[in-house]
mmCIF file of C-alpha atoms in Angstrom:
data_model
loop_
_atom_site.group_PDB
_atom_site.id
_atom_site.type_symbol
_atom_site.label_atom_id
_atom_site.label_comp_id
_atom_site.label_asym_id
_atom_site.label_seq_id
_atom_site.Cartn_x
_atom_site.Cartn_y
_atom_site.Cartn_z
ATOM 1 C CA MET A 203 -23.249 33.583 110.142
ATOM 2 C CA PHE A 204 -21.081 32.482 107.428
ATOM 3 C CA PHE A 205 -21.943 28.888 108.240
ATOM 4 C CA PHE A 206 -25.606 29.583 108.229
ATOM 5 C CA SER A 207 -25.470 31.377 104.890
ATOM 6 C CA HIS A 208 -23.203 28.568 103.471
ATOM 7 C CA LEU A 209 -25.670 26.005 104.672
ATOM 8 C CA CYS A 210 -28.687 27.856 103.075
ATOM 9 C CA GLY A 211 -26.698 27.948 99.846
ATOM 10 C CA MET A 212 -25.948 24.314 100.027
ATOM 11 C CA LYS A 213 -29.559 23.601 100.680
ATOM 12 C CA LYS A 214 -30.661 25.612 97.525
ATOM 13 C CA LEU A 215 -28.100 23.783 95.554
ATOM 14 C CA THR A 216 -29.119 20.448 96.718
ATOM 15 C CA VAL A 217 -32.821 21.259 96.016
ATOM 16 C CA ILE A 218 -31.950 22.351 92.473
ATOM 17 C CA LEU A 219 -29.663 19.334 91.820
ATOM 18 C CA THR A 220 -32.465 17.108 93.029
ATOM 19 C CA ALA A 221 -34.979 18.667 90.731
ATOM 20 C CA LEU A 222 -32.582 18.278 87.914
ATOM 21 C CA LEU A 223 -31.944 14.779 88.515
ATOM 22 C CA THR A 224 -35.646 13.987 88.972
ATOM 23 C CA THR A 225 -36.655 15.742 85.708
ATOM 24 C CA PHE A 226 -33.797 13.789 83.947
ATOM 25 C CA SER A 227 -34.984 10.508 85.396
ATOM 26 C CA LEU A 228 -38.473 11.148 84.293
ATOM 27 C CA ILE A 229 -37.170 12.057 80.777
ATOM 28 C CA CYS A 230 -35.113 9.026 80.656
ATOM 29 C CA CYS A 231 -37.764 6.757 81.869
ATOM 30 C CA HIS A 232 -40.273 8.215 79.257
ATOM 31 C CA THR A 233 -37.993 8.234 76.183
ATOM 32 C CA ASN A 234 -35.763 5.257 76.819
ATOM 33 C CA LYS A 235 -38.322 2.669 77.533
ATOM 34 C CA SER A 236 -37.285 -1.036 77.556
ATOM 35 C CA THR A 237 -37.562 -2.447 74.024
ATOM 36 C CA ASP A 238 -35.751 -4.837 71.646
ATOM 37 C CA ASP A 239 -33.648 -3.618 68.859
ATOM 38 C CA ARG A 240 -35.363 -6.259 66.638
ATOM 39 C CA HIS A 241 -38.875 -4.703 67.225
ATOM 40 C CA THR A 242 -39.808 -2.110 64.652
ATOM 41 C CA GLU A 243 -43.017 0.181 64.515
ATOM 42 C CA ALA A 244 -45.410 -0.744 61.962
ATOM 43 C CA ASN A 245 -49.148 -0.566 60.855
ATOM 44 C CA SER A 246 -50.346 -3.863 62.284
ATOM 45 C CA VAL A 247 -53.437 -6.120 62.770
ATOM 46 C CA TYR A 248 -54.535 -8.952 64.988
ATOM 47 C CA PHE A 249 -55.748 -12.116 63.269
ATOM 48 C CA TRP A 250 -57.999 -13.846 65.836
ATOM 49 C CA LYS A 251 -60.174 -16.313 63.528
ATOM 50 C CA THR A 252 -59.820 -19.852 63.569
ATOM 51 C CA THR A 253 -58.726 -20.472 59.991
ATOM 52 C CA PHE A 254 -56.066 -18.419 58.153
ATOM 53 C CA GLU A 255 -56.946 -18.287 54.558
ATOM 54 C CA PRO A 256 -56.954 -14.715 53.321
ATOM 55 C CA ASP A 257 -58.504 -14.166 49.843
ATOM 56 C CA SER A 258 -57.643 -11.543 47.361
ATOM 57 C CA ALA A 259 -59.880 -8.958 49.108
ATOM 58 C CA ASP A 260 -58.013 -9.540 52.337
ATOM 59 C CA LEU A 261 -54.570 -9.272 50.655
ATOM 60 C CA ASP A 262 -55.672 -6.070 48.917
ATOM 61 C CA PHE A 263 -56.769 -4.485 52.385
ATOM 62 C CA LEU A 264 -53.433 -5.395 53.879
ATOM 63 C CA LYS A 265 -51.510 -3.789 51.011
ATOM 64 C CA LYS A 266 -53.636 -0.661 50.771
ATOM 65 C CA PHE A 267 -53.153 0.239 54.438
ATOM 66 C CA SER A 268 -49.374 -0.918 54.401
ATOM 67 C CA ILE A 269 -50.035 -3.592 57.066
ATOM 68 C CA LYS A 270 -46.514 -4.730 57.847
ATOM 69 C CA LYS A 271 -47.023 -6.885 60.810
ATOM 70 C CA ILE A 272 -49.758 -9.634 61.632
ATOM 71 C CA PHE A 273 -50.322 -10.691 65.093
ATOM 72 C CA LEU A 274 -51.453 -14.445 64.359
ATOM 73 C CA ARG A 275 -53.249 -16.335 67.143
ATOM 74 C CA MET A 276 -52.071 -19.819 67.000
ATOM 75 C CA PHE A 277 -53.986 -21.516 69.916
ATOM 76 C CA ASP A 278 -55.147 -21.241 73.384
ATOM 77 C CA VAL A 279 -53.943 -22.820 76.504
ATOM 78 C CA SER A 280 -56.765 -23.849 78.742
ATOM 79 C CA VAL A 281 -57.503 -26.290 81.478
ATOM 80 C CA ASP A 282 -59.322 -29.732 81.048
ATOM 81 C CA ASN A 283 -61.113 -30.094 84.296
ATOM 82 C CA MET A 284 -61.820 -33.805 83.613
ATOM 83 C CA THR A 285 -58.349 -34.787 84.696
ATOM 84 C CA ASN A 286 -55.957 -33.989 87.584
ATOM 85 C CA ASP A 287 -52.882 -34.919 85.723
ATOM 86 C CA TYR A 288 -50.929 -31.635 84.650
ATOM 87 C CA ASP A 289 -49.721 -33.354 81.403
ATOM 88 C CA TYR A 290 -53.290 -33.657 80.238
ATOM 89 C CA ARG A 291 -54.890 -30.938 82.352
ATOM 90 C CA VAL A 292 -53.244 -27.871 80.787
ATOM 91 C CA ILE A 293 -53.592 -28.207 77.161
ATOM 92 C CA PRO A 294 -53.669 -26.467 73.768
ATOM 93 C CA ASN A 295 -57.217 -25.723 72.561
ATOM 94 C CA ALA A 296 -58.855 -23.953 69.560
ATOM 95 C CA THR A 297 -55.703 -24.342 67.418
ATOM 96 C CA LEU A 298 -55.485 -22.243 64.234
ATOM 97 C CA SER A 299 -55.984 -24.162 61.039
ATOM 98 C CA PHE A 300 -54.461 -23.022 57.728
ATOM 99 C CA GLY A 301 -56.348 -23.082 54.624
ATOM 100 C CA SER A 302 -53.174 -22.269 52.671
ATOM 101 C CA HIS A 303 -49.518 -21.774 53.653
ATOM 102 C CA PRO A 304 -48.890 -18.072 54.369
ATOM 103 C CA ARG A 305 -45.628 -17.948 52.456
ATOM 104 C CA TYR A 306 -47.425 -18.525 49.095
ATOM 105 C CA LEU A 307 -50.238 -16.222 49.861
ATOM 106 C CA MET A 308 -47.960 -13.296 50.959
ATOM 107 C CA GLU A 309 -44.944 -13.492 48.837
ATOM 108 C CA GLU A 310 -46.557 -11.806 45.708
ATOM 109 C CA LYS A 311 -48.116 -8.601 47.418
ATOM 110 C CA LEU A 312 -46.776 -8.579 50.810
ATOM 111 C CA ALA A 313 -43.285 -10.162 50.944
ATOM 112 C CA THR A 314 -42.030 -7.945 53.614
ATOM 113 C CA THR A 315 -44.822 -8.563 55.988
ATOM 114 C CA VAL A 316 -43.707 -10.000 59.369
ATOM 115 C CA PHE A 317 -45.795 -12.415 61.496
ATOM 116 C CA VAL A 318 -45.832 -12.654 65.422
ATOM 117 C CA PRO A 319 -47.469 -15.891 66.669
ATOM 118 C CA VAL A 320 -49.792 -15.145 69.692
ATOM 119 C CA VAL A 321 -50.591 -17.799 72.276
ATOM 120 C CA TYR A 322 -53.644 -17.000 74.585
ATOM 121 C CA ILE A 323 -53.214 -18.393 78.051
ATOM 122 C CA THR A 324 -56.333 -18.626 80.282
ATOM 123 C CA LEU A 325 -56.095 -17.416 83.939
ATOM 124 C CA GLU A 326 -57.057 -20.984 84.944
ATOM 125 C CA ALA A 327 -54.139 -22.359 82.949
ATOM 126 C CA ILE A 328 -51.514 -19.900 84.425
ATOM 127 C CA ARG A 329 -52.784 -20.767 88.062
ATOM 128 C CA GLU A 330 -52.356 -24.487 87.279
ATOM 129 C CA SER A 331 -49.026 -24.055 86.059
ATOM 130 C CA ARG A 332 -47.541 -22.687 89.244
ATOM 131 C CA GLY A 333 -44.130 -24.236 89.830
ATOM 132 C CA LYS A 334 -44.340 -25.825 86.342
ATOM 133 C CA GLU A 335 -43.822 -22.713 84.305
ATOM 134 C CA GLY A 336 -40.726 -24.283 82.622
ATOM 135 C CA ILE A 337 -42.886 -27.250 81.309
ATOM 136 C CA LEU A 338 -45.490 -25.056 79.996
ATOM 137 C CA ALA A 339 -42.904 -22.679 78.267
ATOM 138 C CA SER A 340 -41.131 -25.663 76.638
ATOM 139 C CA ARG A 341 -44.643 -26.981 75.350
ATOM 140 C CA ILE A 342 -45.657 -23.593 74.034
ATOM 141 C CA VAL A 343 -42.385 -22.750 72.249
ATOM 142 C CA GLU A 344 -42.009 -26.207 70.703
ATOM 143 C CA ARG A 345 -45.613 -26.177 69.390
ATOM 144 C CA VAL A 346 -45.286 -22.751 67.942
ATOM 145 C CA LYS A 347 -42.063 -23.482 66.358
ATOM 146 C CA ASN A 348 -43.396 -26.708 64.774
ATOM 147 C CA MET A 349 -46.725 -24.831 63.620
ATOM 148 C CA VAL A 350 -44.298 -22.142 62.061
ATOM 149 C CA SER A 351 -42.226 -24.611 60.239
ATOM 150 C CA TYR A 352 -44.940 -26.916 58.975
ATOM 151 C CA ASN A 353 -47.231 -24.193 57.834
ATOM 152 C CA GLU A 354 -44.451 -22.227 56.318
ATOM 153 C CA ILE A 355 -45.089 -19.097 58.036
ATOM 154 C CA PRO A 356 -42.538 -16.236 56.771
ATOM 155 C CA ASN A 357 -40.720 -13.668 58.488
ATOM 156 C CA VAL A 358 -41.577 -14.493 61.984
ATOM 157 C CA GLU A 359 -40.413 -11.671 64.282
ATOM 158 C CA GLY A 360 -41.103 -13.131 67.744
ATOM 159 C CA LEU A 361 -43.807 -14.595 70.000
ATOM 160 C CA GLN A 362 -46.418 -13.045 72.054
ATOM 161 C CA LEU A 363 -48.140 -14.224 75.214
ATOM 162 C CA ASP A 364 -51.738 -13.041 76.008
ATOM 163 C CA CYS A 365 -52.725 -13.525 79.489
ATOM 164 C CA ASP A 366 -54.939 -11.357 81.948
ATOM 165 C CA TRP A 367 -52.515 -12.152 84.766
ATOM 166 C CA THR A 368 -53.504 -10.761 88.201
ATOM 167 C CA PRO A 369 -51.512 -9.971 91.456
ATOM 168 C CA SER A 370 -52.065 -13.570 92.556
ATOM 169 C CA THR A 371 -50.721 -14.930 89.152
ATOM 170 C CA ARG A 372 -48.095 -12.305 88.400
ATOM 171 C CA LYS A 373 -45.173 -14.291 89.685
ATOM 172 C CA SER A 374 -46.227 -17.537 87.626
ATOM 173 C CA PHE A 375 -46.651 -15.330 84.444
ATOM 174 C CA PHE A 376 -43.314 -13.602 84.789
ATOM 175 C CA ALA A 377 -41.690 -16.893 85.397
ATOM 176 C CA LEU A 378 -43.197 -18.336 82.378
ATOM 177 C CA CYS A 379 -41.840 -15.368 80.247
ATOM 178 C CA ASP A 380 -38.387 -15.899 81.562
ATOM 179 C CA SER A 381 -38.643 -19.580 80.741
ATOM 180 C CA VAL A 382 -39.987 -18.880 77.121
ATOM 181 C CA LYS A 383 -36.929 -16.631 76.553
ATOM 182 C CA ALA A 384 -34.798 -19.645 77.819
ATOM 183 C CA GLN A 385 -36.443 -21.779 75.217
ATOM 184 C CA PHE A 386 -35.477 -19.275 72.493
ATOM 185 C CA GLY A 387 -31.929 -19.857 73.442
ATOM 186 C CA ARG A 388 -32.303 -23.667 73.465
ATOM 187 C CA TYR A 389 -33.740 -23.746 70.087
ATOM 188 C CA ASN A 390 -31.639 -20.900 68.734
ATOM 189 C CA LEU A 391 -34.666 -18.834 67.733
ATOM 190 C CA PRO A 392 -33.780 -15.067 66.995
ATOM 191 C CA TRP A 393 -37.278 -14.066 68.283
ATOM 192 C CA ASN A 394 -38.225 -11.430 70.708
ATOM 193 C CA LEU A 395 -40.979 -11.843 73.349
ATOM 194 C CA SER A 396 -43.972 -9.582 73.869
ATOM 195 C CA SER A 397 -47.186 -9.803 75.925
ATOM 196 C CA THR A 398 -50.573 -7.947 75.873
ATOM 197 C CA ILE A 399 -50.822 -5.553 78.643
ATOM 198 C CA ARG A 400 -54.444 -4.929 80.063
ATOM 199 C CA LEU A 401 -55.206 -1.401 81.265
ATOM 200 C CA HIS A 402 -55.444 -2.541 84.874
ATOM 201 C CA GLN A 403 -51.868 -4.080 84.483
ATOM 202 C CA LEU A 404 -50.423 -0.586 83.961
ATOM 203 C CA SER A 405 -50.140 -0.006 87.556
ATOM 204 C CA SER A 406 -48.027 -2.915 88.168
ATOM 205 C CA SER A 407 -44.287 -3.562 87.193
ATOM 206 C CA PRO A 408 -44.121 -4.844 83.628
ATOM 207 C CA PRO A 409 -43.368 -8.477 82.774
ATOM 208 C CA PRO A 410 -39.907 -9.598 81.610
ATOM 209 C CA VAL A 411 -40.481 -9.100 77.927
ATOM 210 C CA ASP A 412 -39.209 -6.947 75.065
ATOM 211 C CA TYR A 413 -42.295 -5.024 74.456
ATOM 212 C CA GLY A 414 -46.012 -4.797 75.238
ATOM 213 C CA VAL A 415 -49.296 -4.259 73.499
ATOM 214 C CA LEU A 416 -51.706 -2.131 75.363
ATOM 215 C CA MET A 417 -55.158 -3.612 74.876
ATOM 216 C CA VAL A 418 -57.579 -0.554 74.555
ATOM 217 C CA TYR A 419 -60.613 -2.757 74.165
ATOM 218 C CA ASN A 420 -62.555 -4.873 76.183
ATOM 219 C CA THR A 421 -62.449 -2.091 78.665
ATOM 220 C CA GLY A 422 -65.660 -2.642 80.576
ATOM 221 C CA LYS A 423 -67.662 -5.506 82.257
ATOM 222 C CA PHE A 424 -69.219 -7.173 79.508
ATOM 223 C CA ASN A 425 -71.428 -9.229 81.832
ATOM 224 C CA ASP A 426 -72.765 -6.304 83.627
ATOM 225 C CA PRO A 427 -76.238 -5.541 82.283
ATOM 226 C CA ASP A 428 -75.982 -1.847 83.152
ATOM 227 C CA GLU A 429 -72.575 -1.311 81.283
ATOM 228 C CA PRO A 430 -73.285 0.848 78.336
ATOM 229 C CA ASN A 431 -70.400 -0.314 76.111
ATOM 230 C CA SER A 432 -67.939 -2.860 77.461
ATOM 231 C CA ILE A 433 -65.800 -2.826 74.202
ATOM 232 C CA ILE A 434 -64.592 0.715 74.388
ATOM 233 C CA SER A 435 -65.450 3.831 76.307
ATOM 234 C CA GLU A 436 -63.645 6.941 77.564
ATOM 235 C CA LYS A 437 -65.093 6.636 81.023
ATOM 236 C CA ASN A 438 -63.569 3.247 81.559
ATOM 237 C CA VAL A 439 -60.229 3.985 79.930
ATOM 238 C CA ALA A 440 -59.362 7.383 81.376
ATOM 239 C CA PRO A 441 -58.652 6.272 84.938
ATOM 240 C CA TYR A 442 -55.941 3.962 83.819
ATOM 241 C CA LEU A 443 -53.903 6.402 81.573
ATOM 242 C CA ARG A 444 -52.394 8.239 84.481
ATOM 243 C CA HIS A 445 -49.927 5.336 84.609
ATOM 244 C CA LEU A 446 -49.046 5.367 80.919
ATOM 245 C CA ALA A 447 -46.273 7.955 80.816
ATOM 246 C CA SER A 448 -44.318 6.326 83.440
ATOM 247 C CA TYR A 449 -44.838 2.803 82.364
ATOM 248 C CA PRO A 450 -41.226 1.606 81.828
ATOM 249 C CA LEU A 451 -41.905 -0.826 78.987
ATOM 250 C CA HIS A 452 -42.094 -0.127 75.210
ATOM 251 C CA LEU A 453 -45.861 -0.263 74.370
ATOM 252 C CA ASP A 454 -47.672 -0.557 71.122
ATOM 253 C CA ILE A 455 -51.433 0.302 71.042
ATOM 254 C CA ALA A 456 -54.319 -1.939 69.932
ATOM 255 C CA TYR A 457 -57.750 -0.459 69.250
ATOM 256 C CA PRO A 458 -60.924 -2.290 68.664
ATOM 257 C CA THR A 459 -62.687 -2.600 65.258
ATOM 258 C CA TYR A 460 -65.303 -5.050 65.969
ATOM 259 C CA SER A 461 -68.961 -5.164 67.309
ATOM 260 C CA TRP A 462 -70.959 -7.726 69.158
ATOM 261 C CA GLN A 463 -74.377 -8.448 70.749
ATOM 262 C CA LEU A 464 -74.681 -9.521 74.388
ATOM 263 C CA LEU A 465 -77.747 -11.539 75.602
ATOM 264 C CA PHE A 466 -79.045 -11.171 79.106
ATOM 265 C CA ARG A 467 -81.746 -13.039 80.819
ATOM 266 C CA ASP A 468 -83.167 -11.843 84.082
ATOM 267 C CA ARG A 469 -80.231 -9.558 84.251
ATOM 268 C CA THR A 470 -77.731 -12.647 84.043
ATOM 269 C CA PHE A 471 -75.209 -12.709 81.147
ATOM 270 C CA VAL A 472 -76.122 -15.646 78.903
ATOM 271 C CA GLY A 473 -73.595 -15.274 76.013
ATOM 272 C CA LEU A 474 -72.326 -13.384 72.793
ATOM 273 C CA MET A 475 -74.173 -13.177 69.586
ATOM 274 C CA ASN A 476 -73.717 -11.622 66.252
ATOM 275 C CA GLY A 477 -75.945 -10.899 63.258
ATOM 276 C CA VAL A 478 -79.380 -10.855 65.135
ATOM 277 C CA ASP A 479 -81.585 -8.203 63.314
ATOM 278 C CA LEU A 480 -82.584 -6.104 66.115
ATOM 279 C CA SER A 481 -84.367 -3.668 63.740
ATOM 280 C CA ASP A 482 -87.152 -6.269 63.380
ATOM 281 C CA GLU A 483 -89.905 -4.570 65.297
ATOM 282 C CA GLU A 484 -92.045 -7.525 65.303
ATOM 283 C CA CYS A 485 -89.520 -9.292 67.460
ATOM 284 C CA PHE A 486 -87.666 -6.644 69.419
ATOM 285 C CA THR A 487 -88.443 -3.307 70.948
ATOM 286 C CA LYS A 488 -85.784 -0.729 71.452
ATOM 287 C CA LYS A 489 -85.257 0.273 75.035
ATOM 288 C CA ASP A 490 -82.541 2.836 74.428
ATOM 289 C CA ASN A 491 -79.799 3.624 71.955
ATOM 290 C CA SER A 492 -78.030 0.122 72.436
ATOM 291 C CA VAL A 493 -80.477 -2.072 74.405
ATOM 292 C CA TYR A 494 -83.413 -4.192 72.829
ATOM 293 C CA ILE A 495 -85.963 -6.361 74.557
ATOM 294 C CA ALA A 496 -87.354 -9.526 72.833
ATOM 295 C CA LYS A 497 -91.126 -9.152 72.184
ATOM 296 C CA LYS A 498 -91.326 -13.058 71.696
ATOM 297 C CA THR A 499 -89.235 -16.180 71.503
ATOM 298 C CA VAL A 500 -86.880 -15.907 68.621
ATOM 299 C CA PRO A 501 -84.765 -18.761 67.305
ATOM 300 C CA TYR A 502 -80.944 -17.977 67.053
ATOM 301 C CA ASN A 503 -78.510 -20.533 65.535
ATOM 302 C CA ASN A 504 -79.040 -23.799 67.867
ATOM 303 C CA THR A 505 -80.658 -21.863 70.761
ATOM 304 C CA LEU A 506 -83.357 -19.613 71.535
ATOM 305 C CA ILE A 507 -83.888 -15.944 72.520
ATOM 306 C CA TYR A 508 -86.827 -15.893 74.994
ATOM 307 C CA LYS A 509 -89.475 -13.266 75.416
ATOM 308 C CA GLY A 510 -88.156 -10.674 77.827
ATOM 309 C CA ASP A 511 -84.481 -11.358 77.096
ATOM 310 C CA MET A 512 -82.325 -8.186 76.611
ATOM 311 C CA ILE A 513 -79.723 -7.743 73.889
ATOM 312 C CA ARG A 514 -77.166 -4.996 74.212
ATOM 313 C CA GLN A 515 -75.703 -3.974 70.777
ATOM 314 C CA GLU A 516 -71.937 -2.838 71.135
ATOM 315 C CA ASN A 517 -69.840 -1.270 68.544
ATOM 316 C CA SER A 518 -66.441 0.353 68.333
ATOM 317 C CA SER A 519 -67.384 3.769 67.199
ATOM 318 C CA ILE A 520 -64.693 5.980 65.511
ATOM 319 C CA ASP A 521 -65.735 8.798 67.713
ATOM 320 C CA ASP A 522 -64.789 6.653 70.785
ATOM 321 C CA ILE A 523 -61.617 5.439 69.129
ATOM 322 C CA ARG A 524 -60.543 8.882 68.227
ATOM 323 C CA SER A 525 -61.294 10.485 71.629
ATOM 324 C CA ILE A 526 -59.294 8.004 73.493
ATOM 325 C CA GLN A 527 -56.453 7.806 70.939
ATOM 326 C CA ASP A 528 -56.030 11.510 71.054
ATOM 327 C CA LYS A 529 -55.330 11.341 74.869
ATOM 328 C CA ILE A 530 -52.861 8.443 74.417
ATOM 329 C CA GLU A 531 -50.989 10.216 71.691
ATOM 330 C CA GLN A 532 -50.727 13.360 73.840
ATOM 331 C CA ILE A 533 -49.294 11.170 76.780
ATOM 332 C CA LEU A 534 -46.890 9.331 74.558
ATOM 333 C CA GLY A 535 -45.674 12.472 72.870
ATOM 334 C CA SER A 536 -42.897 11.532 70.388
ATOM 335 C CA GLU A 537 -42.448 7.900 71.842
ATOM 336 C CA PRO A 538 -42.443 5.741 68.852
ATOM 337 C CA HIS A 539 -45.202 3.066 68.738
ATOM 338 C CA SER A 540 -47.350 0.957 66.382
ATOM 339 C CA ASN A 541 -51.046 1.268 66.222
ATOM 340 C CA ILE A 542 -52.851 -2.045 65.761
ATOM 341 C CA LEU A 543 -56.224 -3.085 64.672
ATOM 342 C CA TYR A 544 -57.994 -5.819 66.716
ATOM 343 C CA HIS A 545 -59.128 -7.834 64.838
ATOM 344 C CA PHE A 546 -58.765 -8.555 61.231
ATOM 345 C CA ASP A 547 -62.175 -8.859 59.627
ATOM 346 C CA LEU A 548 -63.469 -7.123 56.344
ATOM 347 C CA ASN A 549 -67.021 -7.151 57.469
ATOM 348 C CA ASN A 550 -66.058 -5.203 60.657
ATOM 349 C CA PHE A 551 -63.787 -2.944 58.578
ATOM 350 C CA SER A 552 -66.553 -2.040 56.195
ATOM 351 C CA THR A 553 -68.273 -0.022 58.817
ATOM 352 C CA TYR A 554 -65.311 2.579 58.677
ATOM 353 C CA THR A 555 -64.261 4.822 55.778
ATOM 354 C CA ASN A 556 -60.740 4.463 54.309
ATOM 355 C CA GLY A 557 -59.923 7.654 56.062
ATOM 356 C CA GLN A 558 -61.144 6.385 59.396
ATOM 357 C CA ILE A 559 -58.902 3.211 59.054
ATOM 358 C CA TYR A 560 -55.937 5.469 58.082
ATOM 359 C CA SER A 561 -56.504 7.726 61.149
ATOM 360 C CA ILE A 562 -56.496 4.860 63.604
ATOM 361 C CA LEU A 563 -53.365 3.303 62.192
ATOM 362 C CA ASN A 564 -51.361 6.499 61.563
ATOM 363 C CA ARG A 565 -50.155 8.601 64.409
ATOM 364 C CA ARG A 566 -51.813 12.183 64.735
ATOM 365 C CA ASP A 567 -49.949 14.988 66.291
#
């Protein structure tokens, strides 16, 4: 009888201890996520244009909203299908040009603003680099280092890799991250390494980087003619958020502040557009809140919009952003993180009030 009572007591004690340890582990997982000591939280923007030449209005915006970090896209890594030689097949593309050296532009008003160079790597390029990740890492780091030096980019905090890796390319991308860190050591660069994190990647183990930026944009299928809004929607985001609390990597959060128009012909995606006057009732008829049908053939840049083509207008509405941001803030709780605007464009920002921009950048309890 004593043995049975003692055994029951031991079982109860074991259950209690197990519950306490589980709770402690969950708390540690949530509050001690992997991050780098050199990474600090700051109001931030992505700069995703092809030329960096901010004018006085741009600098005033950065100062007004206390933007202390600029994620600066430097170039893409893509595949040239005209050759089979890796040295010429996986190449830099769409390299950022500098109208002025950032140091002289920034030192007067934004001397403490830091830069994070970003390299976008296509899925095809990471597939082609399987087994050659060290070569790719060496070329990326050397090219970024030289661009930083030549263009006198000040206060460089680190490097970010942007890649929509999948289960089949996960191993190659993770190997690339490890190789990039090794290159930092080779060149004695005091940089940290970050990567973008897509929503679908939240359910996988994180890449070997110091922190990630969760992309809360491009959340739907832009080439689906029946998708209401591929930029951002709570319906598309919500299913992935169940993985956010347990994700073991420090995450900053990037929200969209852009709009675009998508052209479909016979329900097939044709391309992205901007600036088409869809309110012109002679040319377009409104099908619903965001979809328009061309009444006749309309010229657009160097191409044509044909009669019967469908155009979907997509926006990043403040209501959609706030709804999703509220849910993310509730999940992260007191976890420190930066909020980031994607991407820097005063024309896009002009569709929001100053208060709305502040509300995206600054955490709300």
